[in-house]
mmCIF file of C-alpha atoms in Angstrom:
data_model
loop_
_atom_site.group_PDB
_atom_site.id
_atom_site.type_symbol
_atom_site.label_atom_id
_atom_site.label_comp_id
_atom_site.label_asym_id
_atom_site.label_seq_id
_atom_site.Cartn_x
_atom_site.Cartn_y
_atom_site.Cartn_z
ATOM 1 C CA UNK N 1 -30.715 7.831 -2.799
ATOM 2 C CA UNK N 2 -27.271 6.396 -3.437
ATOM 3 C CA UNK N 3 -26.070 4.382 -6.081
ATOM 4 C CA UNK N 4 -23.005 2.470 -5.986
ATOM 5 C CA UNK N 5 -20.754 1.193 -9.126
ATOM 6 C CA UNK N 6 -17.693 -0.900 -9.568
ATOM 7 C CA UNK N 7 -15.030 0.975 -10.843
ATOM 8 C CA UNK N 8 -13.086 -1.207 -13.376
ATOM 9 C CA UNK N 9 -11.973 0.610 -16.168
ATOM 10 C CA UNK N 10 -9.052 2.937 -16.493
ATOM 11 C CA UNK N 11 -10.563 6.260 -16.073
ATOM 12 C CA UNK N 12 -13.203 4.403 -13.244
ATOM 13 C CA UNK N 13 -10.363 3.699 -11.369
ATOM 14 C CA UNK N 14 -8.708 7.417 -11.832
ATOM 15 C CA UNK N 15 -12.047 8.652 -10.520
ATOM 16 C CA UNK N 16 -12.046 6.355 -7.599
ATOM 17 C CA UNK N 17 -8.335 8.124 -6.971
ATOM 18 C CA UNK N 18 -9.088 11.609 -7.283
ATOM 19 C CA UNK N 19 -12.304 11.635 -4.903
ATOM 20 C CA UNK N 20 -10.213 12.466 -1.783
ATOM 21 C CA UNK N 21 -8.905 15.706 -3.753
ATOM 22 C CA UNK N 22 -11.591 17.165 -3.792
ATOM 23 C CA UNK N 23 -13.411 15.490 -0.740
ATOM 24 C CA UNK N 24 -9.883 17.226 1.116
ATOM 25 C CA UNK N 25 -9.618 19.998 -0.659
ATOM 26 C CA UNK N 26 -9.672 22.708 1.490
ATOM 27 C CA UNK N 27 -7.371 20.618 4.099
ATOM 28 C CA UNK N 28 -4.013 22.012 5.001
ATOM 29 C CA UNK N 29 -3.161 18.420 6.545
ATOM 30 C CA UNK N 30 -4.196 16.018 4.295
ATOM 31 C CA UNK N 31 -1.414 14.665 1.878
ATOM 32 C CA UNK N 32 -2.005 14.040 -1.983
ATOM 33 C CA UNK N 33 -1.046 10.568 -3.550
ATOM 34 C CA UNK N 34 0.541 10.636 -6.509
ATOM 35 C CA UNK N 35 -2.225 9.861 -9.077
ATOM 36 C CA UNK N 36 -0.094 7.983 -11.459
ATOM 37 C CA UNK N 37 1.445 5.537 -8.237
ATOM 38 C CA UNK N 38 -1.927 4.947 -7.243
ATOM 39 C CA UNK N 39 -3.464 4.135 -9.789
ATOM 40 C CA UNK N 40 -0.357 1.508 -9.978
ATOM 41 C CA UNK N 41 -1.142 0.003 -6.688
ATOM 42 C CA UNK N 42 -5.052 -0.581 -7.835
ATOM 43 C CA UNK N 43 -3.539 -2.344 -11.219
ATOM 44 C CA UNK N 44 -3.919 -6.411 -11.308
ATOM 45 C CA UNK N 45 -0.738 -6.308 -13.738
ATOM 46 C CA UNK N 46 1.345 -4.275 -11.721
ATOM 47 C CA UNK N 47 0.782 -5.071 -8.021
ATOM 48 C CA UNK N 48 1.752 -8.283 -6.664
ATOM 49 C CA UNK N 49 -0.141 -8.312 -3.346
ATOM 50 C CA UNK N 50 -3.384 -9.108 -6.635
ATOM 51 C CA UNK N 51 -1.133 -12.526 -7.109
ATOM 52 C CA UNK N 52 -3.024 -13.929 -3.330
ATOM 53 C CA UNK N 53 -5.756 -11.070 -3.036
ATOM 54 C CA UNK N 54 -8.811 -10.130 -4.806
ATOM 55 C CA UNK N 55 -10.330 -6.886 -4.650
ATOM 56 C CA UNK N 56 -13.334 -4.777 -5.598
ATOM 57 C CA UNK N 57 -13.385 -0.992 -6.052
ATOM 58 C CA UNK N 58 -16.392 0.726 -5.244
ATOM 59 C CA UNK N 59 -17.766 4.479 -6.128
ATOM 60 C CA UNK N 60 -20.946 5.344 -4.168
ATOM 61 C CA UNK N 61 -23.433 8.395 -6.484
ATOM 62 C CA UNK N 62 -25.551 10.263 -5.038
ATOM 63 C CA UNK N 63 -27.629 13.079 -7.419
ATOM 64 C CA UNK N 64 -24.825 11.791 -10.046
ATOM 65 C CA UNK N 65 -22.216 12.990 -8.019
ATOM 66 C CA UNK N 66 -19.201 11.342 -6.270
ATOM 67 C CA UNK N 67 -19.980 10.974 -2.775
ATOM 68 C CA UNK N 68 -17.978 7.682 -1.239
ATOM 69 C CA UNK N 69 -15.459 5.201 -2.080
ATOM 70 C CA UNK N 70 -14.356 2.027 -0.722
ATOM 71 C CA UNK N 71 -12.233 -1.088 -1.590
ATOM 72 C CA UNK N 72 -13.194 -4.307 -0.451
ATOM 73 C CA UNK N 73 -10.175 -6.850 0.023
ATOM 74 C CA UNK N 74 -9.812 -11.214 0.823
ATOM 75 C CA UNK N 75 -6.333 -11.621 1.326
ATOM 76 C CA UNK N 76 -6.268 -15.046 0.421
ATOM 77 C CA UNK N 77 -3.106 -15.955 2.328
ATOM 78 C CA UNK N 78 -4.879 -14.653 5.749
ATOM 79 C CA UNK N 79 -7.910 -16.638 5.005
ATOM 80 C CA UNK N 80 -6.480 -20.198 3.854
ATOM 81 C CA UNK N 81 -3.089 -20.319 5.526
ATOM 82 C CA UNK N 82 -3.885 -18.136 8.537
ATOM 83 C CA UNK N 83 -7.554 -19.669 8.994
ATOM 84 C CA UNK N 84 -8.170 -16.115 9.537
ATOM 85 C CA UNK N 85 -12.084 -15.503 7.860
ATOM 86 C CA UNK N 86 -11.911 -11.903 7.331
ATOM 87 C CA UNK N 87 -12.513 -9.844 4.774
ATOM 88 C CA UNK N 88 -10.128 -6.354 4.551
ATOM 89 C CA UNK N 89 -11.452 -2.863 3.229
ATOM 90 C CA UNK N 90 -9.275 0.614 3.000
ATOM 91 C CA UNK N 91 -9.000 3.786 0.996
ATOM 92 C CA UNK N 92 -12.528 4.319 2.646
ATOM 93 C CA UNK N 93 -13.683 8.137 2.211
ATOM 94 C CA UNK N 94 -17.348 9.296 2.223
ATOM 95 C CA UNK N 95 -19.002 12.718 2.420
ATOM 96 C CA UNK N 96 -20.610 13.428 6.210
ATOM 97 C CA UNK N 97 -23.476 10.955 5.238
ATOM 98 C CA UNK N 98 -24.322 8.023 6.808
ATOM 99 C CA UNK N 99 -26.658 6.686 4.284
ATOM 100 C CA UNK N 100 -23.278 6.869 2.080
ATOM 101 C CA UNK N 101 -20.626 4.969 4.184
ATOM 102 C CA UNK N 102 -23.831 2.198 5.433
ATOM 103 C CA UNK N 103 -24.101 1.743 1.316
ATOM 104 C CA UNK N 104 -20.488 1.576 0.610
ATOM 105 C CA UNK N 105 -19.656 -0.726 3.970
ATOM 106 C CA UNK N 106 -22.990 -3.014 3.349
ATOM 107 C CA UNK N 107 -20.976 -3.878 -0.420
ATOM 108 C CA UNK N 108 -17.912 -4.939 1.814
ATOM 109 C CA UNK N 109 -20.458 -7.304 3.653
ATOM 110 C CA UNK N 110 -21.985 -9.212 0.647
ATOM 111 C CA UNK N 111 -18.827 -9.861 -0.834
ATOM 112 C CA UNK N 112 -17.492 -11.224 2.594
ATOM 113 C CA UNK N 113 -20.607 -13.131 2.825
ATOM 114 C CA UNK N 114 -20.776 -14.544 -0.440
ATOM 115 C CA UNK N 115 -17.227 -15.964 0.143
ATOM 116 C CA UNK N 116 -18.104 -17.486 3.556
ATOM 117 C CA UNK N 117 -16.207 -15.112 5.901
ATOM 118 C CA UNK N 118 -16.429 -14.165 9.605
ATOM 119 C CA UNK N 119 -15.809 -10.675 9.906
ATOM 120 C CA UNK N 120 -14.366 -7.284 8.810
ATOM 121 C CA UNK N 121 -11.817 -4.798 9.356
ATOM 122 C CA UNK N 122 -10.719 -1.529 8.151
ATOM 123 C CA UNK N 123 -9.241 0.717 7.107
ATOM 124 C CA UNK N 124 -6.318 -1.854 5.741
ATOM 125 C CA UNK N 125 -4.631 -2.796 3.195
ATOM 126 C CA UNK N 126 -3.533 -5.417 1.121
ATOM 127 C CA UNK N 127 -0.329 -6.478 3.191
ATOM 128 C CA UNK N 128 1.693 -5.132 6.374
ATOM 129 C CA UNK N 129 3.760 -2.559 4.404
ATOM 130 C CA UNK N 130 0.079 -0.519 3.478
ATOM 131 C CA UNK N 131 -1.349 2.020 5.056
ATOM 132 C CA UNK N 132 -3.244 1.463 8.227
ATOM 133 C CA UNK N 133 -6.174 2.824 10.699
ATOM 134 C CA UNK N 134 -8.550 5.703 10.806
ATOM 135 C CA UNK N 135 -7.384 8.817 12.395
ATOM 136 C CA UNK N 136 -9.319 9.452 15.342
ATOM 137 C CA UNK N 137 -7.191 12.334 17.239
ATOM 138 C CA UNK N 138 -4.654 14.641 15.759
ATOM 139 C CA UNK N 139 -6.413 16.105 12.544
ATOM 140 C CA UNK N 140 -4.407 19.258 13.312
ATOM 141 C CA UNK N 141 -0.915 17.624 12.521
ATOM 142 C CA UNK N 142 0.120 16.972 8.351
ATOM 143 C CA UNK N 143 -0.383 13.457 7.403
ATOM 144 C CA UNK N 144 2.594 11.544 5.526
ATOM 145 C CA UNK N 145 2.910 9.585 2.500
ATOM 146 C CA UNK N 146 2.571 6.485 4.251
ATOM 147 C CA UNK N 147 -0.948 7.184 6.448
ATOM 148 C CA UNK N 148 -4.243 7.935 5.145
ATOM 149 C CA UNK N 149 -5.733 11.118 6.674
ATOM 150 C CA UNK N 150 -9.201 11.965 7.294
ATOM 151 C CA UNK N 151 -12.195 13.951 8.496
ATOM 152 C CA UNK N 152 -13.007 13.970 12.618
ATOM 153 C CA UNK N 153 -16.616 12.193 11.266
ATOM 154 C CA UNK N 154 -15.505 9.350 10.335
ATOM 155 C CA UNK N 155 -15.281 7.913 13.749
ATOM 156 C CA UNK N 156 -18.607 8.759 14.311
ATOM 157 C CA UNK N 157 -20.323 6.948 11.441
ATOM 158 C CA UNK N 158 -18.313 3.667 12.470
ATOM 159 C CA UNK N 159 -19.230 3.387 15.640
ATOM 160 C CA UNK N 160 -23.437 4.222 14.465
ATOM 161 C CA UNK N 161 -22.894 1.455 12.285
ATOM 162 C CA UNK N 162 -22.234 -0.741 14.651
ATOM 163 C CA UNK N 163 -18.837 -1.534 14.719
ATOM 164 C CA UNK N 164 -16.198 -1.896 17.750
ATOM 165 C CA UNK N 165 -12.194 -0.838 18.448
ATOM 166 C CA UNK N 166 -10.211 -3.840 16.750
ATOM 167 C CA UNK N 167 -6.256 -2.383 16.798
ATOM 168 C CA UNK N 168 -5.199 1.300 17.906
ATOM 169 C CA UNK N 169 -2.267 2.206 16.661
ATOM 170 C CA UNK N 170 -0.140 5.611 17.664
ATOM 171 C CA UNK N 171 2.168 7.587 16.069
ATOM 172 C CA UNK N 172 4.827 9.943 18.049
ATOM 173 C CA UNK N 173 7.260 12.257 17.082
ATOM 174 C CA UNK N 174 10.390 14.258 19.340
ATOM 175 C CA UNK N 175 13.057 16.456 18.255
ATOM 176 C CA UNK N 176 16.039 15.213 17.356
ATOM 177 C CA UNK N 177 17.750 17.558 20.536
ATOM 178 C CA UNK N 178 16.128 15.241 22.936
ATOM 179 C CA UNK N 179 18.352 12.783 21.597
ATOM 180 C CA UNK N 180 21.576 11.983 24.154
ATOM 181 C CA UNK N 181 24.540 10.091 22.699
ATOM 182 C CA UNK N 182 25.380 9.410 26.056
ATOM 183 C CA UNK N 183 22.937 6.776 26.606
ATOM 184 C CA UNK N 184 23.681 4.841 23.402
ATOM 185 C CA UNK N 185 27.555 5.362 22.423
ATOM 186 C CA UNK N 186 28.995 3.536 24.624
ATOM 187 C CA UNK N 187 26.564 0.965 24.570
ATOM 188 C CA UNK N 188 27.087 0.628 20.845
ATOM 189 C CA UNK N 189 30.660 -0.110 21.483
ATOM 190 C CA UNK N 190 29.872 -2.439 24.087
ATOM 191 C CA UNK N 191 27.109 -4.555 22.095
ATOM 192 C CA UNK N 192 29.388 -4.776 18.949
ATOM 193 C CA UNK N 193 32.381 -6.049 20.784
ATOM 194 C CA UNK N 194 30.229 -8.549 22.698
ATOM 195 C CA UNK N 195 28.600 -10.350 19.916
ATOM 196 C CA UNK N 196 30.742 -9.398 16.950
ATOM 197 C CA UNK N 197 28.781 -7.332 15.082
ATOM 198 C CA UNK N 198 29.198 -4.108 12.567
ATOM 199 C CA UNK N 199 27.151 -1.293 11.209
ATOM 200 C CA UNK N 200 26.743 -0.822 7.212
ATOM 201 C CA UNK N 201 26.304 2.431 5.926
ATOM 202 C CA UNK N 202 25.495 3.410 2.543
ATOM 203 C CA UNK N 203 25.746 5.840 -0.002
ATOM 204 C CA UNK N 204 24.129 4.797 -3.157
ATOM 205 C CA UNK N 205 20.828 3.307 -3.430
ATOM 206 C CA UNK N 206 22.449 0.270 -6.058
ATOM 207 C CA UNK N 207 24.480 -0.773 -2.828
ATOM 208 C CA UNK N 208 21.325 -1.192 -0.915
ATOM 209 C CA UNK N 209 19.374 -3.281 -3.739
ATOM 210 C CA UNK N 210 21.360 -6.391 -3.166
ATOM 211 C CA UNK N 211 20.874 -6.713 0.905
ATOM 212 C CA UNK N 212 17.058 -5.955 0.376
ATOM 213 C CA UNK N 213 15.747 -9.153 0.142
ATOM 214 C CA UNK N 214 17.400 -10.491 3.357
ATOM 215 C CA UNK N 215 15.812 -7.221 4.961
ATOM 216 C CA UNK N 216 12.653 -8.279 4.081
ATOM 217 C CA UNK N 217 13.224 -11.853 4.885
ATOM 218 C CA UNK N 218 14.245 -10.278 8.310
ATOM 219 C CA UNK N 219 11.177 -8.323 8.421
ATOM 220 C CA UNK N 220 9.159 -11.247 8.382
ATOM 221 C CA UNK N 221 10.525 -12.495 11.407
ATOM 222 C CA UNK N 222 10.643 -9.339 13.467
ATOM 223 C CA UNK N 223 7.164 -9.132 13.119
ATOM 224 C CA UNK N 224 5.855 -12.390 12.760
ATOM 225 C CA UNK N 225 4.031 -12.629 16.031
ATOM 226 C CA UNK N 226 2.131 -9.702 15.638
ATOM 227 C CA UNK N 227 -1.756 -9.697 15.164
ATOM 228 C CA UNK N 228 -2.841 -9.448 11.768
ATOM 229 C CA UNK N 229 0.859 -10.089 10.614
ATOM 230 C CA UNK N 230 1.024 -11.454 6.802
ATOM 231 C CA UNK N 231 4.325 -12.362 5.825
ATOM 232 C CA UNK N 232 5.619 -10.415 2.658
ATOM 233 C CA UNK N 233 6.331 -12.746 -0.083
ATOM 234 C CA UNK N 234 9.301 -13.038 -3.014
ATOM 235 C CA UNK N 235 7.079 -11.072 -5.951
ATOM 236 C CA UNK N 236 6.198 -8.269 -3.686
ATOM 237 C CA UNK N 237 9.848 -8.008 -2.423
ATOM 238 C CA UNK N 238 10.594 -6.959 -5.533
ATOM 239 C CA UNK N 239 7.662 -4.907 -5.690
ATOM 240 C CA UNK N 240 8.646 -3.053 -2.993
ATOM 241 C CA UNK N 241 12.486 -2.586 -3.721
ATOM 242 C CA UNK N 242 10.849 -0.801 -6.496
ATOM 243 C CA UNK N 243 8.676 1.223 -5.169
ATOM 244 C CA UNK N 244 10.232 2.632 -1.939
ATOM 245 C CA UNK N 245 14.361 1.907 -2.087
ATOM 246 C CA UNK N 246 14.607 4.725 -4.744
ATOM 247 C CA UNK N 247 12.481 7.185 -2.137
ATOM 248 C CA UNK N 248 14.957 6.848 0.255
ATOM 249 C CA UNK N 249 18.419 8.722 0.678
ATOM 250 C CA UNK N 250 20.601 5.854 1.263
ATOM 251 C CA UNK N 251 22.031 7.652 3.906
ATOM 252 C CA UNK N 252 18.712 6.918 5.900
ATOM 253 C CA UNK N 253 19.426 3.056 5.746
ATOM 254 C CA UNK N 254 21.231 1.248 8.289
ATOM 255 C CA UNK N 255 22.405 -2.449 8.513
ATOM 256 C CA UNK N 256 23.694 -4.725 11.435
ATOM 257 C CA UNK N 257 25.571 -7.805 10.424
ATOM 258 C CA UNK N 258 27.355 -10.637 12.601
ATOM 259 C CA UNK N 259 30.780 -11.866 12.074
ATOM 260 C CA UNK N 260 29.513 -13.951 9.457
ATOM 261 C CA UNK N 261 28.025 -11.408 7.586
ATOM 262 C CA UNK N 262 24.401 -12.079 8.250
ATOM 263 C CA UNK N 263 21.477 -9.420 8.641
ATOM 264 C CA UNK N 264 20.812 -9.199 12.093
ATOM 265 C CA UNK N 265 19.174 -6.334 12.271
ATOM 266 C CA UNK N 266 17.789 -2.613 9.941
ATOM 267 C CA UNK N 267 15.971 0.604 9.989
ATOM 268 C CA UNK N 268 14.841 2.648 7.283
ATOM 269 C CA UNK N 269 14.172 6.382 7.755
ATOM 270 C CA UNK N 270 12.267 8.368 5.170
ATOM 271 C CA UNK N 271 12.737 12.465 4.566
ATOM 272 C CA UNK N 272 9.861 13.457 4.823
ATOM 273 C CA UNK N 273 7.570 14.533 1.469
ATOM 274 C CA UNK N 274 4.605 15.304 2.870
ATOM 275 C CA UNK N 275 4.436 19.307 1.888
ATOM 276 C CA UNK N 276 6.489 18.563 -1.423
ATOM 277 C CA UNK N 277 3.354 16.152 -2.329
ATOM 278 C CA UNK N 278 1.277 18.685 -1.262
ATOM 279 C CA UNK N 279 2.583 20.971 -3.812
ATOM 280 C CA UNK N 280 2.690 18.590 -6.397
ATOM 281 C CA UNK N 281 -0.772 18.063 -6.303
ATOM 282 C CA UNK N 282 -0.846 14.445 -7.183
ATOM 283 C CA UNK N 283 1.533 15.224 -10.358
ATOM 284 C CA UNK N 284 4.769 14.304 -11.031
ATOM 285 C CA UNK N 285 4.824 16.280 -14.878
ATOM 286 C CA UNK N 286 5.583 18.932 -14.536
ATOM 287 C CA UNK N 287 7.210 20.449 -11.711
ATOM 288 C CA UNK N 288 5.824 17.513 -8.669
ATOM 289 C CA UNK N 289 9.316 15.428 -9.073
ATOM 290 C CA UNK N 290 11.168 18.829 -8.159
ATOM 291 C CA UNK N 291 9.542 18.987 -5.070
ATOM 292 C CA UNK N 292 10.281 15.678 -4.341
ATOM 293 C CA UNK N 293 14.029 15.848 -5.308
ATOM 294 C CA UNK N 294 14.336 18.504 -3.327
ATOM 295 C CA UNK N 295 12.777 17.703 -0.124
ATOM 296 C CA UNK N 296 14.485 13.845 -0.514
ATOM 297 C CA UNK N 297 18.029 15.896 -0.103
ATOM 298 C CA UNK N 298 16.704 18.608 1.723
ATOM 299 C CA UNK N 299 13.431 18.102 4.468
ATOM 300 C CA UNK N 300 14.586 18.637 7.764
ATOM 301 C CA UNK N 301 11.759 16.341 9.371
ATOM 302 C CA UNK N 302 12.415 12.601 9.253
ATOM 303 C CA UNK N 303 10.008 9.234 9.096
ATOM 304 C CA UNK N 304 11.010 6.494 11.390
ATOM 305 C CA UNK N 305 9.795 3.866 8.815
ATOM 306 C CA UNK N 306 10.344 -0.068 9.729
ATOM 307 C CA UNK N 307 13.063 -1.317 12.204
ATOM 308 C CA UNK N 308 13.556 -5.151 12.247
ATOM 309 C CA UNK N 309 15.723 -6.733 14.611
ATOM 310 C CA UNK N 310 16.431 -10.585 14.587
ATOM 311 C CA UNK N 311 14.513 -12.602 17.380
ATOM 312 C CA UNK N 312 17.770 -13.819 18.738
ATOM 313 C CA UNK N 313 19.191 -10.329 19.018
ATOM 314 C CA UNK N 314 16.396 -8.768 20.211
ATOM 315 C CA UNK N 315 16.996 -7.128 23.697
ATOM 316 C CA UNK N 316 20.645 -7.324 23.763
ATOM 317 C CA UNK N 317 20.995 -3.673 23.087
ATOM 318 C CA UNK N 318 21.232 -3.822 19.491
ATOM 319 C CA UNK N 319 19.267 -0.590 19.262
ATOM 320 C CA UNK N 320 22.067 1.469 20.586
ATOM 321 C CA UNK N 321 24.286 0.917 17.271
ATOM 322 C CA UNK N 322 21.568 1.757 15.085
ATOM 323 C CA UNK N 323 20.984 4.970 17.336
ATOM 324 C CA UNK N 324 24.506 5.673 17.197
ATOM 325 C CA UNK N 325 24.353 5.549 12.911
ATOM 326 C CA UNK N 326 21.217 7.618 13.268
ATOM 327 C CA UNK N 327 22.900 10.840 15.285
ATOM 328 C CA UNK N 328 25.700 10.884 12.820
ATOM 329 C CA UNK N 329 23.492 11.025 10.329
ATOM 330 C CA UNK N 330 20.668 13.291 11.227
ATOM 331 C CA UNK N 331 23.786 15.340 13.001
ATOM 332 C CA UNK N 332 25.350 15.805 9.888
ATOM 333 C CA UNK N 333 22.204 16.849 7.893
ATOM 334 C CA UNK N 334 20.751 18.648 10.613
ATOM 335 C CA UNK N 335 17.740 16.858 10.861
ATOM 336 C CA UNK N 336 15.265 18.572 13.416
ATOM 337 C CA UNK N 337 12.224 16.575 14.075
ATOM 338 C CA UNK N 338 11.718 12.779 14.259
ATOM 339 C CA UNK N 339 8.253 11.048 13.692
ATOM 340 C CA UNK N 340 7.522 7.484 14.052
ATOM 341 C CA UNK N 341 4.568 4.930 11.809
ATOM 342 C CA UNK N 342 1.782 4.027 13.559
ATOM 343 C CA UNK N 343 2.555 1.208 15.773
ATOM 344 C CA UNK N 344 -0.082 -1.286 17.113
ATOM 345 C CA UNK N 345 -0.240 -0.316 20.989
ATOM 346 C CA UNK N 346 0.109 -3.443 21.976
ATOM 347 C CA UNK N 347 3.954 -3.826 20.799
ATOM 348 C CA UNK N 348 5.007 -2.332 24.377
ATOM 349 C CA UNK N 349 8.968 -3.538 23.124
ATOM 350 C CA UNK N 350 8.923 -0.436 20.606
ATOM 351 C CA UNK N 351 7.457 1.656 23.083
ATOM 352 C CA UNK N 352 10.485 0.663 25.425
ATOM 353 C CA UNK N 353 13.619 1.366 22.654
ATOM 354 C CA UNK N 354 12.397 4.995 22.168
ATOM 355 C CA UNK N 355 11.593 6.079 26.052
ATOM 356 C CA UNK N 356 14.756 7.518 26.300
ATOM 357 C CA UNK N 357 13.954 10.071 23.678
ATOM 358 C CA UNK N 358 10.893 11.615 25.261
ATOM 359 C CA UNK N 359 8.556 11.147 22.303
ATOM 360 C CA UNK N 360 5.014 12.513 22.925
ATOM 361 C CA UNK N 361 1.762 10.766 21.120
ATOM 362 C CA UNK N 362 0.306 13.037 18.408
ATOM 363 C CA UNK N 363 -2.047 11.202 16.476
ATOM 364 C CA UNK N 364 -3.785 7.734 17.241
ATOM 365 C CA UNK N 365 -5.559 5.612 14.756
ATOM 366 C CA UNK N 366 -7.768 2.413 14.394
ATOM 367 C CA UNK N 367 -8.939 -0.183 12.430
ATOM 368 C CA UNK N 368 -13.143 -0.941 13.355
ATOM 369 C CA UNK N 369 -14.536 -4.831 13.142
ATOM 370 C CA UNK N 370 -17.720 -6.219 12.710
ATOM 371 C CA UNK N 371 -19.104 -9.685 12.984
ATOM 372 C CA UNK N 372 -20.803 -10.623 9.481
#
């Protein structure tokens, strides 16, 4: 039979965290969390995205042991200002037992029910900037710091309980030799001359701090059409400048301005940490922030991580400059492999600005619905 409790307190919620170590332990692919970060995300004091959500953390027992987890999520944003009557859950992981993930997902239901919603999806998070989707091809490839992995099963016990295909999502990767400067350097010359516009490169992450709100601002309207967009408000800009700016080798961030000095357009690339987090074992103390440090300067595999470009400036080649800043870059540091975030397959535009690179799909992903 399985029990499930709310995790609330301090070392509930630590619990709720370290169930996918040891649900993943034997996994060469799946990629640690730190503990401490985590636990960060899941505190009401600390996250922002708690200032328009609520959330509910559930552990699901079975013969006293740990056997499921789930959070269950109302953005309240989506529901009142977006008229969208859903209720979100994520950081989902169950043992191979269907009793288990019908308990944990039946909690999800109540709670949506009790508030008077439609419907829910999942695995999300709180806002756009979360991770996303359930893996449902490519378990043989490392995960990153910015998906979940899981098990093949889980697909399985979605689709017996009923629910249907809401968003795919893909990811792709290519090596940074398939990249031809021919097709974007003189392109880059051409665009900037055409509409007066300049690349910004930096070099210390206190340089970047200042621009990041109009990035985010920009953000917003990149992707505002999207399905399922929320926008990111002021409190969890700042949250975020926090939390991922100092992860990222300044280097890896480019800016496009006009003549006047306004953001037209960004990418951020992230080294990627995905085998130094596996070796700090969801520790920073002792040794974890070495391996960090070191593959931040070091990793030769990159993370494509957002790219906004203004909807004014949007297929006018603006890509090609940002390429251009890229393969100095990545030339420079020797980068070898690129991989890209999930991306909803329905955004055919991104598919279009990397075709020239040959990227192949190597994982795909999903977030399930069902009606309530």
């Amino acid at each position: 039979m399985v029990t499930l409790k709310e995790a609330i307190s301090k070392s509930e919620l630590k619990e709720f965290v370290k169930f996918p170590f040891m649900l993943y332990k034997d996994s060469p692919y799946w990629v640690p969390p730190i503990i401490k970060e985590e636990l960060e995300t899941f505190d009401k004091t600390k996250n922002p995205a708690f200032k328009s959500a609520d959330a509910w953390f559930f552990l699901a027992y079975k013969n006293q042991e740990i056997v499921g987890r789930v959070v269950a999520i109302i953005n309240w944003l989506e529901v009142k200002e977006q008229k969208i009557k859903k209720i979100r859950f994520g950081w989902f992981d169950f043992k191979d037992d269907s009793e288990v993930s019908e308990a944990l997902l039946q909690k999800v239901v109540e709670i949506g029910k009790q508030n008077e919603l439609e419907y829910m999806e999942g695995p999300v998070g709180f806002s756009n900037l979360d991770k996303v989707g359930v893996l449902i091809e490519g378990f043989d490839h490392i995960g990153t710091m910015i998906t979940w992995y899981n098990h093949p099963y889980y697909k399985k016990h979605y689709e017996l309980l009923g629910f249907v295909k809401e968003k795919e999502y893909m990811e792709n990767k290519f090596p940074t030799s398939n990249a031809d400067p021919a097709l974007f350097t003189k392109l880059n010359d051409l665009v900037k001359r055409r509409y007066g516009l300049r690349e910004i490169n930096f070099t210390k992450t206190k340089d970047v701090l200042p621009m990041a709100d109009q990035m985010f601002d920009l953000f917003n309207e990149t992707y505002s059409k999207l399905s399922s967009f929320v926008p990111i408000t002021d409190v969890q800009k700042a949250y975020f400048k926090k939390k991922y700016i100092s992860f990222i080798n300044p280097e890896y961030i480019k800016f496009i301005v006009d003549k006047d000095d306004n953001l037209i357009a960004f990418a951020i690339v992230m080294p990627s940490f995905s085998k130094a987090l596996q070796k700090a074992k969801g520790k920073l103390i002792p040794f974890g922030i070495f391996h960090l440090l070191k593959a931040k300067k070091e990793s030769k595999d990159v993370i494509f991580y957002l790219i906004g470009i203004h909807p004014e400036y949007q297929n006018k080649g603006v890509t090609a400059i940002i390429f251009n800043e890229y393969y100095k870059t990545f030339t420079e540091k020797n980068i070898e492999m690129c991989y890209r975030t999930p991306e909803l397959e329905e955004n055919v535009a991104i598919r279009q600005m990397w075709k020239h690179f040959n990227p192949i799909i190597y994982k795909r992903r999903r977030t399930y619905r069902k009606e309530l």
